[in-house]
Coordinates of C-alpha atoms and ligand atoms in Angstrom, one line a residue:
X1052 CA -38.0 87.2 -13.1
X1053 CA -35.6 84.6 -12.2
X1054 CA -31.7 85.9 -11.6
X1055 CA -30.5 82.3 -13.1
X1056 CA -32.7 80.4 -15.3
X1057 CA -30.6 77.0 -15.8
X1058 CA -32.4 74.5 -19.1
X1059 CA -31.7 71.1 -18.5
X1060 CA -31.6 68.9 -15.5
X1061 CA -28.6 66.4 -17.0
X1062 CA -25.3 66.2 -15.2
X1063 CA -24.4 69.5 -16.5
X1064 CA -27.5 71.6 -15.7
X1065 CA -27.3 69.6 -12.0
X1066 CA -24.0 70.8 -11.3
X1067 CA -24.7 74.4 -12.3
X1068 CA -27.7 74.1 -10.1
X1069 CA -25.6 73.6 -6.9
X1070 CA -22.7 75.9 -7.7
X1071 CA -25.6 78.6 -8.0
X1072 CA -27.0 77.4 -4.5
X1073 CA -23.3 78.2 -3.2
X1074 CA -23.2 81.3 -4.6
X1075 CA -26.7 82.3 -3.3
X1076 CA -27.8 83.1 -6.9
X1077 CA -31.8 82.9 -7.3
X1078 CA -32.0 79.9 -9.7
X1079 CA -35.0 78.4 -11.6
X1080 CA -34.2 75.1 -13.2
X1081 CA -36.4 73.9 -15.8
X1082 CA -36.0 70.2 -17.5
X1083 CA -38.3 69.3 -20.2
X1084 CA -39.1 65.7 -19.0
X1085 CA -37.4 64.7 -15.7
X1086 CA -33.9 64.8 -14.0
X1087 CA -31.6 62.2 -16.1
X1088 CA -34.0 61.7 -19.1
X1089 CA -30.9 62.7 -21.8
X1090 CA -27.7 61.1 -22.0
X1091 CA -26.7 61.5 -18.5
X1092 CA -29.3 58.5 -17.8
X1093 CA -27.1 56.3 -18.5
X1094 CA -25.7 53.1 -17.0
X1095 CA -21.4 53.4 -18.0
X1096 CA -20.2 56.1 -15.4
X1097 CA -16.1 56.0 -16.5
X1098 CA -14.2 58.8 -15.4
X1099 CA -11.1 58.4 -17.4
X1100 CA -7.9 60.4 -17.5
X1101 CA -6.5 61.5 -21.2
X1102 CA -2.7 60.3 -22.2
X1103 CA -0.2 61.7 -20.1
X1104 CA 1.7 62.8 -23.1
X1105 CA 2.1 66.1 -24.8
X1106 CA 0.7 68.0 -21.6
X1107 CA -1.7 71.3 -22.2
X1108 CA -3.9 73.2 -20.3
X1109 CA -6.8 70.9 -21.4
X1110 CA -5.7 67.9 -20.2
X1111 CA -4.6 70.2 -16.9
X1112 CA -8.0 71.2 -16.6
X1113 CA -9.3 67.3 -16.8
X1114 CA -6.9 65.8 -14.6
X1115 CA -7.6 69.0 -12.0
X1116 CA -11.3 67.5 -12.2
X1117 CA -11.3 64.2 -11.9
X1118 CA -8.8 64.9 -9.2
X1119 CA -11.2 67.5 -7.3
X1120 CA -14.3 65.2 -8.1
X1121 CA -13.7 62.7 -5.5
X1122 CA -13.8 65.1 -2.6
X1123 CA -16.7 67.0 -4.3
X1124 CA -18.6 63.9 -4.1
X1125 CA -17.5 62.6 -0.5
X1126 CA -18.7 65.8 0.8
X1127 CA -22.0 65.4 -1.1
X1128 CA -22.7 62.0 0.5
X1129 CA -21.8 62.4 3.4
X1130 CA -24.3 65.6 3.2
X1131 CA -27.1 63.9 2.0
X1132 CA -26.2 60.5 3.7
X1133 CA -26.5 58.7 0.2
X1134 CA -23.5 56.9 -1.8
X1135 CA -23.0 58.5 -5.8
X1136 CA -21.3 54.8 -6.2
X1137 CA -17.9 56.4 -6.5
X1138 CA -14.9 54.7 -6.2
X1139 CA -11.4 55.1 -7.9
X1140 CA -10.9 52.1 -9.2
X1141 CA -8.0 52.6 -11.6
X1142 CA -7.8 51.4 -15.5
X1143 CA -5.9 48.8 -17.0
X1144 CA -5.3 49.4 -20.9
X1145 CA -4.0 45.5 -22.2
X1146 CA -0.9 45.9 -24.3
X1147 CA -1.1 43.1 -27.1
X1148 CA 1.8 44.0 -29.6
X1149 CA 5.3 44.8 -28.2
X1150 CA 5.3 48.0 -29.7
X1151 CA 2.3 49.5 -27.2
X1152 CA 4.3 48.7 -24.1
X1153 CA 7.3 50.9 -25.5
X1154 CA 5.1 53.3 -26.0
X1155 CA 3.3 52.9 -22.8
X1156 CA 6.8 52.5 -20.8
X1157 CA 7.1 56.0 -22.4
X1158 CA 3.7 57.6 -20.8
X1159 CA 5.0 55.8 -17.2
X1160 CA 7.4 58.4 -17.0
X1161 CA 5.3 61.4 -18.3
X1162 CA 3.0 60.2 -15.7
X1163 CA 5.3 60.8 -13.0
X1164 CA 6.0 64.8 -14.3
X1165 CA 2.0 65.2 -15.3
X1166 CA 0.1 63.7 -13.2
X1167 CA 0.9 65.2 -9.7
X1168 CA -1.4 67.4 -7.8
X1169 CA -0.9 69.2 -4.6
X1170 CA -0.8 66.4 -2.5
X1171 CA -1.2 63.4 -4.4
X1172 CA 0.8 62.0 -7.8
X1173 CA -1.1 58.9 -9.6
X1174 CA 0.7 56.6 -11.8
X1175 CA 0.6 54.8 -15.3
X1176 CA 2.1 51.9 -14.2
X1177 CA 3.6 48.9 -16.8
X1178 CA 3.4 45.6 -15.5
X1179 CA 3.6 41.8 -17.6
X1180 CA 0.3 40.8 -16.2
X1181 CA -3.0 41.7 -14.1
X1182 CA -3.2 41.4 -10.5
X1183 CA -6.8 40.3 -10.8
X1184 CA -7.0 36.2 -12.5
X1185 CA -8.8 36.5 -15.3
X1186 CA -9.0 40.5 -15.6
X1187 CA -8.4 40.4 -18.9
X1188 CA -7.6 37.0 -20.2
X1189 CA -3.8 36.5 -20.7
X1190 CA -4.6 35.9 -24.4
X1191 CA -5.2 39.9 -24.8
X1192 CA -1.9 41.0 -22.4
X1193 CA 0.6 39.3 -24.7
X1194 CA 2.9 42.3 -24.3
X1195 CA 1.4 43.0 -20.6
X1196 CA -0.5 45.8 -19.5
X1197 CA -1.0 49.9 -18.0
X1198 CA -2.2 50.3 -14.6
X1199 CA -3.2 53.4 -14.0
X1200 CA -4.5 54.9 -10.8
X1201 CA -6.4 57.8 -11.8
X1202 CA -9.2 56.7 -13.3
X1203 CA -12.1 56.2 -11.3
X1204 CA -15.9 55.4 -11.7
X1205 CA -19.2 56.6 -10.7
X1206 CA -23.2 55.6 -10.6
X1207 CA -24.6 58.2 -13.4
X1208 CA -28.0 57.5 -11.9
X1209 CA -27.0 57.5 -7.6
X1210 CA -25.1 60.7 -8.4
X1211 CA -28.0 62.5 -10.5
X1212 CA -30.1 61.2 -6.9
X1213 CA -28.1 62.6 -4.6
X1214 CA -27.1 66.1 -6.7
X1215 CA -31.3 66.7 -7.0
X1216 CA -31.5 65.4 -3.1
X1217 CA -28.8 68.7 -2.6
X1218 CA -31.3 70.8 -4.8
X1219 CA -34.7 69.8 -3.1
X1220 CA -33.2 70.8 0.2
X1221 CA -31.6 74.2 -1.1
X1222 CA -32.3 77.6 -0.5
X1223 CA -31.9 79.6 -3.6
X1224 CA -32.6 76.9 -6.9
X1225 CA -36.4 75.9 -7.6
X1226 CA -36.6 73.1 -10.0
X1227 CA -39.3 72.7 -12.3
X1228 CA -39.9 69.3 -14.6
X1229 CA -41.9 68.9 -17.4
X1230 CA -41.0 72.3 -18.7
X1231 CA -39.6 73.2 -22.2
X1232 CA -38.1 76.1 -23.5
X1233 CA -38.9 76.3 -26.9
X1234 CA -37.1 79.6 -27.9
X1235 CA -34.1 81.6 -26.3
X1236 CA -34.3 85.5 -26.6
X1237 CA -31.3 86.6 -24.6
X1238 CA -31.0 90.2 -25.9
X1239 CA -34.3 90.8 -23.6
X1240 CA -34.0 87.8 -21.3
X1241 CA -36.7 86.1 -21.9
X1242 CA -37.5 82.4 -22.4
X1243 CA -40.7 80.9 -24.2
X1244 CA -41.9 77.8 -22.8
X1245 CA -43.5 74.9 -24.9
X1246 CA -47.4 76.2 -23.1
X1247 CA -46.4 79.7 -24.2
X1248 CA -45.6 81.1 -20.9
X1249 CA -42.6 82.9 -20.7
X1250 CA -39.2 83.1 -17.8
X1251 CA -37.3 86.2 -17.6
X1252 CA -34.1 85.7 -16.4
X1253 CA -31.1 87.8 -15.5
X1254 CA -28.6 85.2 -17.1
X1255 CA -29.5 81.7 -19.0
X1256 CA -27.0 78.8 -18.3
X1257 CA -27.9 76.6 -21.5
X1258 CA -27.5 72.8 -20.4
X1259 CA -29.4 71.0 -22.7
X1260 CA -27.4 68.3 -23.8
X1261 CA -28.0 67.8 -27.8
X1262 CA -30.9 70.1 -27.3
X1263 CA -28.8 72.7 -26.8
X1264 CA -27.0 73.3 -30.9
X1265 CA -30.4 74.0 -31.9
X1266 CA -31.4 76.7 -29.3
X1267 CA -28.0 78.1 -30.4
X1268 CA -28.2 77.9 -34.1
X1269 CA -31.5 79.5 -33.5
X1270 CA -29.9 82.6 -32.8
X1271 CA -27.5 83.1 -35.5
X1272 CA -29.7 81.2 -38.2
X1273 CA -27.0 82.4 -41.2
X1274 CA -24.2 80.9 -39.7
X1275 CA -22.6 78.1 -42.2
X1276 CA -22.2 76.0 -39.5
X1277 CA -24.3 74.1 -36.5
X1278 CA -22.6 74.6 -33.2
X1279 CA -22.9 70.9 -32.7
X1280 CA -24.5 67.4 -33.0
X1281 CA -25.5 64.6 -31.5
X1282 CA -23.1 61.4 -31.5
X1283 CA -25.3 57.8 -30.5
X1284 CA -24.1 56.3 -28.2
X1285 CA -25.3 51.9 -26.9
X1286 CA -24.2 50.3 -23.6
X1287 CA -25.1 47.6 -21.4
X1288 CA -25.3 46.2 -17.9
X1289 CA -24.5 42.4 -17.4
X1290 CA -25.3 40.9 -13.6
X1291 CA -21.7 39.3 -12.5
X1292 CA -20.0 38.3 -9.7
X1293 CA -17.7 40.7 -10.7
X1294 CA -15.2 42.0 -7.6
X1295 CA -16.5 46.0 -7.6
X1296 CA -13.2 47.4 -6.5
X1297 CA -11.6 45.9 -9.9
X1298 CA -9.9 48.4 -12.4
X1299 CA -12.2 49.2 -15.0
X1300 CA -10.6 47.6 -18.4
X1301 CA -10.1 49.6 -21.3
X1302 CA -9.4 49.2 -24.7
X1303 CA -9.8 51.1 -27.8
X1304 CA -13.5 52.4 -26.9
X1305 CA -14.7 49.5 -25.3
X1306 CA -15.1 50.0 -21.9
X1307 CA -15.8 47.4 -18.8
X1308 CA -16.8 48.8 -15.5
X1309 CA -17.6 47.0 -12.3
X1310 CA -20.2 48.9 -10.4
X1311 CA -21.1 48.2 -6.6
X1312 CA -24.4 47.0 -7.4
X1313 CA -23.4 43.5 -8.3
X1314 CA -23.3 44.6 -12.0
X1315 CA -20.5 45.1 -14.8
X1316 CA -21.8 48.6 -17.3
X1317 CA -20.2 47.8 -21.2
X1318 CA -20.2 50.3 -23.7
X1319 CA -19.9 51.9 -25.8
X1320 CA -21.0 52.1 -29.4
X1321 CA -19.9 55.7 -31.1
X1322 CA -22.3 56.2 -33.7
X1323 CA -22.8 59.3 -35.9
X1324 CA -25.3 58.0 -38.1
X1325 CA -28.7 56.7 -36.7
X1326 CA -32.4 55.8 -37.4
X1327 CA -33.7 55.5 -33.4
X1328 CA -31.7 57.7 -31.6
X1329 CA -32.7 55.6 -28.6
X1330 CA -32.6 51.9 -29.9
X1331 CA -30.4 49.1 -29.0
X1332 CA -29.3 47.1 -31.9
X1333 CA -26.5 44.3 -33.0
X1334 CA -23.9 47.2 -32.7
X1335 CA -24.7 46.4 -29.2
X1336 CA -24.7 42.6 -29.3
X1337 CA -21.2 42.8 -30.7
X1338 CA -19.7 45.0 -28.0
X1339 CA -20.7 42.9 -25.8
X1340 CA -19.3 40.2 -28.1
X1341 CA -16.3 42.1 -27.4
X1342 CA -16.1 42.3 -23.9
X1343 CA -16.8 38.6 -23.9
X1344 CA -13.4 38.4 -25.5
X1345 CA -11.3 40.2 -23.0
X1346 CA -13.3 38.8 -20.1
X1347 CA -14.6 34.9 -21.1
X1348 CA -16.4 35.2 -17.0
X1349 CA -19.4 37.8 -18.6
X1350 CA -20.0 35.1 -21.6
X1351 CA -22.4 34.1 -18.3
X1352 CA -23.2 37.1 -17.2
X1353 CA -27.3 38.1 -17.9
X1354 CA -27.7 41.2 -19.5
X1355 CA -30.2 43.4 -17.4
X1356 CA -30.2 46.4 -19.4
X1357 CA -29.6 47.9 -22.6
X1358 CA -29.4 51.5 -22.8
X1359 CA -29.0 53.9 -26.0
X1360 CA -28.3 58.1 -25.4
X1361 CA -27.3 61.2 -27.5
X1362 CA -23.8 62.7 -26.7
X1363 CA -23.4 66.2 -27.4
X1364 CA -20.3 66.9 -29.4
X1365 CA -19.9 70.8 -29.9
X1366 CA -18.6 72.1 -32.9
X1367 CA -15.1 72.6 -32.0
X1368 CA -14.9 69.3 -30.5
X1369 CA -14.5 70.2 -26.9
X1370 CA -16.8 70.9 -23.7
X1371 CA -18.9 74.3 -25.0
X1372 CA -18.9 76.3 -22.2
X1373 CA -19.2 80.2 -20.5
X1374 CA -20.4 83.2 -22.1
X1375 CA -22.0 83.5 -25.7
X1376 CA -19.8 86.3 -27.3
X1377 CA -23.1 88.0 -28.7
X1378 CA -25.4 87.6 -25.3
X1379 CA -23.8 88.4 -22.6
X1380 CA -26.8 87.2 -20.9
X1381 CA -26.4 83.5 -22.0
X1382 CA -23.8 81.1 -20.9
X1383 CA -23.5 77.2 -22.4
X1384 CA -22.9 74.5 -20.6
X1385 CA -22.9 71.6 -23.1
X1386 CA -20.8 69.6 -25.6
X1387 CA -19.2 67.2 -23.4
X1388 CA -19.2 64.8 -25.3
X1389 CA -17.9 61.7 -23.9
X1390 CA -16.2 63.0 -20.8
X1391 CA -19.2 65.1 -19.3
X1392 CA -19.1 62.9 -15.8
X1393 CA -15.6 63.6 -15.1
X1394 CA -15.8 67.5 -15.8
X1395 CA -19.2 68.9 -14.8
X1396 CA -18.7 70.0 -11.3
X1397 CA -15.5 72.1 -12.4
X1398 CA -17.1 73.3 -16.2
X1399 CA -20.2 74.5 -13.6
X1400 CA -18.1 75.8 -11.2
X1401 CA -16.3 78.3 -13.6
X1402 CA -19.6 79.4 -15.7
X1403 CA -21.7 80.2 -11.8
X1404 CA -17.7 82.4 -11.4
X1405 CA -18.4 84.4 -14.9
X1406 CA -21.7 85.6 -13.9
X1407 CA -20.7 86.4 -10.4
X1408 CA -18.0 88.2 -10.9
X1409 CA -15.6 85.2 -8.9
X1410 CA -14.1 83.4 -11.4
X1411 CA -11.4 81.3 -9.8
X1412 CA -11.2 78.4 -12.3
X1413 CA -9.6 79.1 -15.5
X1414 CA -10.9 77.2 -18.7
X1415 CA -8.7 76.2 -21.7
X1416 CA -9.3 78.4 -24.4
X1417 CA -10.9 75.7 -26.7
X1418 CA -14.0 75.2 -24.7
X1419 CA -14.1 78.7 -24.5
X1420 CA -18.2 79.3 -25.8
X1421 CA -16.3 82.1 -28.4
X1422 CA -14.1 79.9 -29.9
X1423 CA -16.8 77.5 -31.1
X1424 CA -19.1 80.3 -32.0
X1425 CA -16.0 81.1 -34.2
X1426 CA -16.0 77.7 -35.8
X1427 CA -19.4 77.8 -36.6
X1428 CA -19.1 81.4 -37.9
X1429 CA -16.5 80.1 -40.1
X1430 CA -14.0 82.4 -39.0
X1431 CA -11.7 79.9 -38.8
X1432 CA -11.4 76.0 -40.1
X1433 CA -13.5 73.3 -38.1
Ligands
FAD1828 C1 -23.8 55.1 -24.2 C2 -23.1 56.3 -23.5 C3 -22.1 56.1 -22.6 C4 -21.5 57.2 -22.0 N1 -20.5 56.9 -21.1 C5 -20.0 58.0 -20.5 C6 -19.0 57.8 -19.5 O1 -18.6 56.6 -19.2 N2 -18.4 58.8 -18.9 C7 -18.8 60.1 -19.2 O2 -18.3 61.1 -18.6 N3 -19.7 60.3 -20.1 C8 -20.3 59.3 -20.8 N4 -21.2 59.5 -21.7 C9 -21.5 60.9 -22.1 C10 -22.4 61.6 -21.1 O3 -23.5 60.7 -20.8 C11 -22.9 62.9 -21.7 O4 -21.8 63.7 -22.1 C12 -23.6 63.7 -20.6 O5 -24.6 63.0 -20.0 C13 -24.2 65.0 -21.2 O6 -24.8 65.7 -20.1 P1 -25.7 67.0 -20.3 O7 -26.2 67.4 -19.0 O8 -24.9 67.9 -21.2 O9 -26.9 66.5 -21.3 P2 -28.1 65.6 -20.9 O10 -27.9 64.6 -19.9 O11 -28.7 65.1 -22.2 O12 -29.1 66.6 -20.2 C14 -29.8 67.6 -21.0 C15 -31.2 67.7 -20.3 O13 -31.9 68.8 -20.9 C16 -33.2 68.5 -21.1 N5 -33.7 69.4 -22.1 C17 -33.4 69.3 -23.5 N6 -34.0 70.3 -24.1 C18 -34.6 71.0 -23.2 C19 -35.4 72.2 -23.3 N7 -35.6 72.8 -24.5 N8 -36.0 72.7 -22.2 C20 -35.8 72.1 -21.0 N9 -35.1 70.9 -20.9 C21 -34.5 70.4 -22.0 C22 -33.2 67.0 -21.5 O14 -34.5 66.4 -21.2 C23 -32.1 66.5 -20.6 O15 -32.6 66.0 -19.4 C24 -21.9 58.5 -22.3 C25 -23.0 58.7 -23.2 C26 -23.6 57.6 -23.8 C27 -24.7 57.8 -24.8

């Protein structure tokens, strides 16, 4: 009998794993294959603020994280002595109809209400051109461009090091790869692994990734909807003598992202229908086509790796997390879709507070795991 039993050793189920070593909670972590084998393998890492517009708890809860994520990280490196490859770069957004900077000129003021925290205010600054040559061409920044300073970046494959570095050396969470649960029963608390053994467990954080709709669905089969599915996603990583404290450049879902490793991460494609969930195809080629355009420099650039992962996009669009309504045993931690990097710590943070009783981070409603059992109940419209 395990007090925790966490399923899935992605960026989510990592995160749970060391709020649960915090709280002193007995924790068994199972992962199927090994740590960072699903989508949080990847090779992008952008942690990237939403609009500061129309302000709601949701984008409160975002900006708290990405916010709170830099610290959460320093402390982590400078516990284990190894770098995540975080830095907070900053995003520029080029502006190439007139139109987009009124618009943006707009946001530059919202910013200035929105995006303040305690001790610290970042900015959506509007400026005629880059401070970085070449960072995007001119011929894309006809109307000028956003500089913001809240966006950041990370190393999805240092950080899932140094977070199961934290777990190896911890007192309370025993990981365990190359275990799959194959069927949830959390009216008894018990979870059937692929071998046919079974884990009983107090509570069940479910952090699966895509594998985690079907474990759900499993449990209400009549429902008319699925809780979820999985969204494709293809990115690349091009060797260039790329400066790695440059603003990652973003435009209408292509992203460039200078890491510290002498490499620039592209992506990504947003695919809903797919034949290979893990192939790399000419979507690919013509993102990178893409970035080409807004940087010429990467037309040089080798590509070292192309990469291809499932996103997990919950029913009712947002991050599926906290306690099932119907098993109060069983918590979710899934469906964050493409914002997963920039949330985890602070989604995991509030689902180890439900089951101990010390909840001290409120979430927004709509990733509430009720409301999108509601959804997919059809109690109310998806
Ligand atoms: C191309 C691409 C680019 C992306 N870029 C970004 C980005 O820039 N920023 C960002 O924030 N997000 C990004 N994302 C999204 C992000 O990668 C995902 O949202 C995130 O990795 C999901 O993490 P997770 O822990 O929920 O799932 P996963 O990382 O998929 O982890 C789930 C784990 O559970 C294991 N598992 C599954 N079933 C079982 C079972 N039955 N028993 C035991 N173990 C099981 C799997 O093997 C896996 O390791 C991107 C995704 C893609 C595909």
């Amino acid at each position: 009998m395990t007090d925790l039993l966490i399923v899935g050793g992605g960026i989510m189920g990592l995160w749970a794993a060391v709020m649960a070593e915090r709280a002193g909670i007995e924790t068994t972590l199972v992962e199927r294959s090994t740590i960072g084998a699903g989508a949080s393998g990847g090779i992008l890492g952008a942690l990237m603020p939403h609009m500061p517009d129309r302000w709601n708890e949701k984008k409160q809860f975002q900006f708290d994280a990405l916010v709170s994520l830099e610290a959460e990280i320093a402390a982590l490196e400078a516990e284990t002595g190894l770098s995540a490859g975080y830095r907070r770069l900053g995003r520029i957004i080029p502006l190439a109809k007139p139109h987009l900077r009124t618009i943006a000129l707009r946001h530059e003021q919202e910013a200035l209400e929105n995006w303040v925290s305690a001790d610290r205010g970042f900015h959506w600054h509007v400026r005629d051109t880059s401070a970085q040559s070449g960072w995007p061409d001119s011929k894309v920044t006809e109307s000028g461009i956003v500089f913001d300073t809240l966006a950041a970046r990370v190393s999805p494959r240092l950080l899932l090091t140094m977070l199961a570095t934290v777990l190896r050396r911890s007192r309370h969470v025993q990981g365990k790869e190359g275990m799959e649960v194959v069927r949830l029963d959390p009216l008894s608390g018990q979870a059937e692994l692929s071998g046919g053994e079974t884990i009983a467990f107090e509570h069940c954080i479910l952090a699966a990734g895509v594998q985690s709709f079907p474990l759900i669905d499993a449990l209400r089969p009549s429902a008319p909807h699925s809780s979820g599915v999985a969204i494709k996603g293809q990115a690349a990583l091009l060797k260039a003598d790329i400066d790695p404290s440059w603003p990652v450049i973003f435009s209408d879902g292509l992203y460039i992202v200078p890491h510290e490793n002498g490499c620039v991460a592209v992506g990504s494609t947003s695919e809903y229908s797919f034949n290979d969930p893990l192939a790399c195809d000419a979507q690919l080629d013509d993102l990178v086509a893409r970035a080409i355009g807004f940087v010429p420099a990467l037309a040089e650039a080798e590509i070292v790796e192309r990469w291809a992962g499932l996103r997990p996009k919950a029913v009712g669009r947002e991050p599926m997390v906290g306690r099932h309504p119907d098993f109060p045993r069983l918590l979710t931690l899934t469906g964050g879709f493409k914002v997963s990097f920039g949330l985890a710590h602070r989604l995991a943070a509030a689902v180890i507070g439900e089951i101990s009783g010390n909840s001290q981070i409120a979430l927004p409603d709509s990733f509430r795991c009720a409301s999108h059992i509601a959804l997919m109940q059809g109690k109310q419209g998806t």
